[in-house]
CSV table of C-alpha atoms in Angstrom, one decimal:
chain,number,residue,atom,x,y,z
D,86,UNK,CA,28.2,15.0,-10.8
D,87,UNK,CA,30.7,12.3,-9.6
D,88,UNK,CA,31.4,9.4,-11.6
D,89,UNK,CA,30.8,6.2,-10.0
D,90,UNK,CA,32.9,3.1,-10.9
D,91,UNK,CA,30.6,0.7,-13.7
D,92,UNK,CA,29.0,-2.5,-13.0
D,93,UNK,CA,29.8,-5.0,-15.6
D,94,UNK,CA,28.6,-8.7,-16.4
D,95,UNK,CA,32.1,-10.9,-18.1
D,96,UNK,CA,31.6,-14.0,-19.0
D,97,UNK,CA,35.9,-14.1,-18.3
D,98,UNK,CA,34.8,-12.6,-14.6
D,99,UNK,CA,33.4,-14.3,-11.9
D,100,UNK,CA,31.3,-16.4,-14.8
D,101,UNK,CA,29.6,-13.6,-15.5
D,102,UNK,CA,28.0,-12.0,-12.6
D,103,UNK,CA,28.1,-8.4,-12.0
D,104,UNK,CA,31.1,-6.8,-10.8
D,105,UNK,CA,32.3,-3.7,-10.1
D,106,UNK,CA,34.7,-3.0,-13.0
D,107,UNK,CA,38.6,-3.9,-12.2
D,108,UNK,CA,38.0,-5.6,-9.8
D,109,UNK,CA,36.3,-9.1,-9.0
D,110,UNK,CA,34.5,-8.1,-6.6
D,111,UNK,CA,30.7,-9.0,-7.1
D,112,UNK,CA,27.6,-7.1,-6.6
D,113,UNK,CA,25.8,-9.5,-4.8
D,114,UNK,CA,28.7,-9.2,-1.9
D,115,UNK,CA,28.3,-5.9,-1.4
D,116,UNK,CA,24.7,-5.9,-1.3
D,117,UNK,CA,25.2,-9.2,1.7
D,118,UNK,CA,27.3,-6.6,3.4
D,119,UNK,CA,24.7,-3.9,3.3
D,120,UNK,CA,22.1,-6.4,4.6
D,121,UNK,CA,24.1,-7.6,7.4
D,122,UNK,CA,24.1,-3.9,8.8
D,123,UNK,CA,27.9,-3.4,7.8
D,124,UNK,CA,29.0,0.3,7.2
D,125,UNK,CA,30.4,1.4,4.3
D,126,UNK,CA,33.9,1.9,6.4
D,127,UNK,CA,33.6,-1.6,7.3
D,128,UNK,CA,32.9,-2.8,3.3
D,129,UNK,CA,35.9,-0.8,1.9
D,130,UNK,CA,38.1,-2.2,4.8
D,131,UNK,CA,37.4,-5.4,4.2
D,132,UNK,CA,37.7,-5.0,0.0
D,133,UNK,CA,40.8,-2.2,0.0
D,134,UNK,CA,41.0,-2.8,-4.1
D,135,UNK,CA,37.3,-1.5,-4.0
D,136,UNK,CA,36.9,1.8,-5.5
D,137,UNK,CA,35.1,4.8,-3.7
D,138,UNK,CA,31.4,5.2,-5.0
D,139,UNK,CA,31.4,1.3,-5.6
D,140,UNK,CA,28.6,0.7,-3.1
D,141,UNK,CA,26.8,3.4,-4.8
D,142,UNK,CA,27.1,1.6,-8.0
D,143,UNK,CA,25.9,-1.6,-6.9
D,144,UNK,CA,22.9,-0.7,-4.8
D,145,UNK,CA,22.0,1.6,-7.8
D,146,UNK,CA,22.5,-1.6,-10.1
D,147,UNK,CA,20.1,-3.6,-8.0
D,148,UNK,CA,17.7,-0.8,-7.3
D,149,UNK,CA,17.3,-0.9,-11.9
D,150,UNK,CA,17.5,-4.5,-11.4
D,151,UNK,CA,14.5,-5.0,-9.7
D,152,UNK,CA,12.4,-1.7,-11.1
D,153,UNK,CA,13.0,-3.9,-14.8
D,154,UNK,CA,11.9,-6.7,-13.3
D,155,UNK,CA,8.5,-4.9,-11.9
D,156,UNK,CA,7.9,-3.1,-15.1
D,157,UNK,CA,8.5,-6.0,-16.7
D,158,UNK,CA,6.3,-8.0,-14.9
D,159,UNK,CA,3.5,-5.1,-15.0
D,160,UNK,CA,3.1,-4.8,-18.5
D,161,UNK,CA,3.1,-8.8,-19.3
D,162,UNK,CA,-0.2,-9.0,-16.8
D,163,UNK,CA,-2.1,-5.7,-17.1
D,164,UNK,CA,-0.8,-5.2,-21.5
D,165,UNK,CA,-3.2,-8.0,-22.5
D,166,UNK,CA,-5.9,-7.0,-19.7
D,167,UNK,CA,-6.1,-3.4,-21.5
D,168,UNK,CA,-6.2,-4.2,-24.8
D,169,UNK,CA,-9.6,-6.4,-24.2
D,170,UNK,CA,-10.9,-3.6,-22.2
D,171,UNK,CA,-10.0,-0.8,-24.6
D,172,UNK,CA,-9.3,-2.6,-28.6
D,173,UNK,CA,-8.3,-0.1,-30.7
């Protein structure tokens, strides 16, 4: 299994916003890349102090992003919703 560079949030760093680790280069950048149809050749070019796997780690940052968000959000509409339907 290859190790993929970390994500970090540092308040010192970019005010906080994920980065990719070492560098200050945000997630949200590379993500705006992806969506604009860039290639990973293209992203790497453009950021050379961007590690290999980088791209990996930030789509697989968002990806736990958003399935925390939609747990999240499950469990504070349906939680209260089950327990009137089925009280211990």
């Amino acid at each position: 299994m290859k190790t993929l560079p970390k994500v970090i949030s540092d308040p010192e760093i970019c005010h906080g916003k994920p980065t990719i680790q070492g560098t200050r280069i945000m997630v949200w950048q590379i993500l705006e890349y992806l969506e604009s149809g860039l290639k990973a050749e293209a992203i790497y070019g453009d950021f050379p102090t961007l590690p290999k796997g980088s791209i990996e780690s930030a789509l697989h940052h968002a990806i736990l992003k958003i399935f925390r968000e939609c747990r999240s959000n499950y469990w504070e509409t349906f939680s209260p919703l089950r327990r009137q339907l089925h009280p211990n």
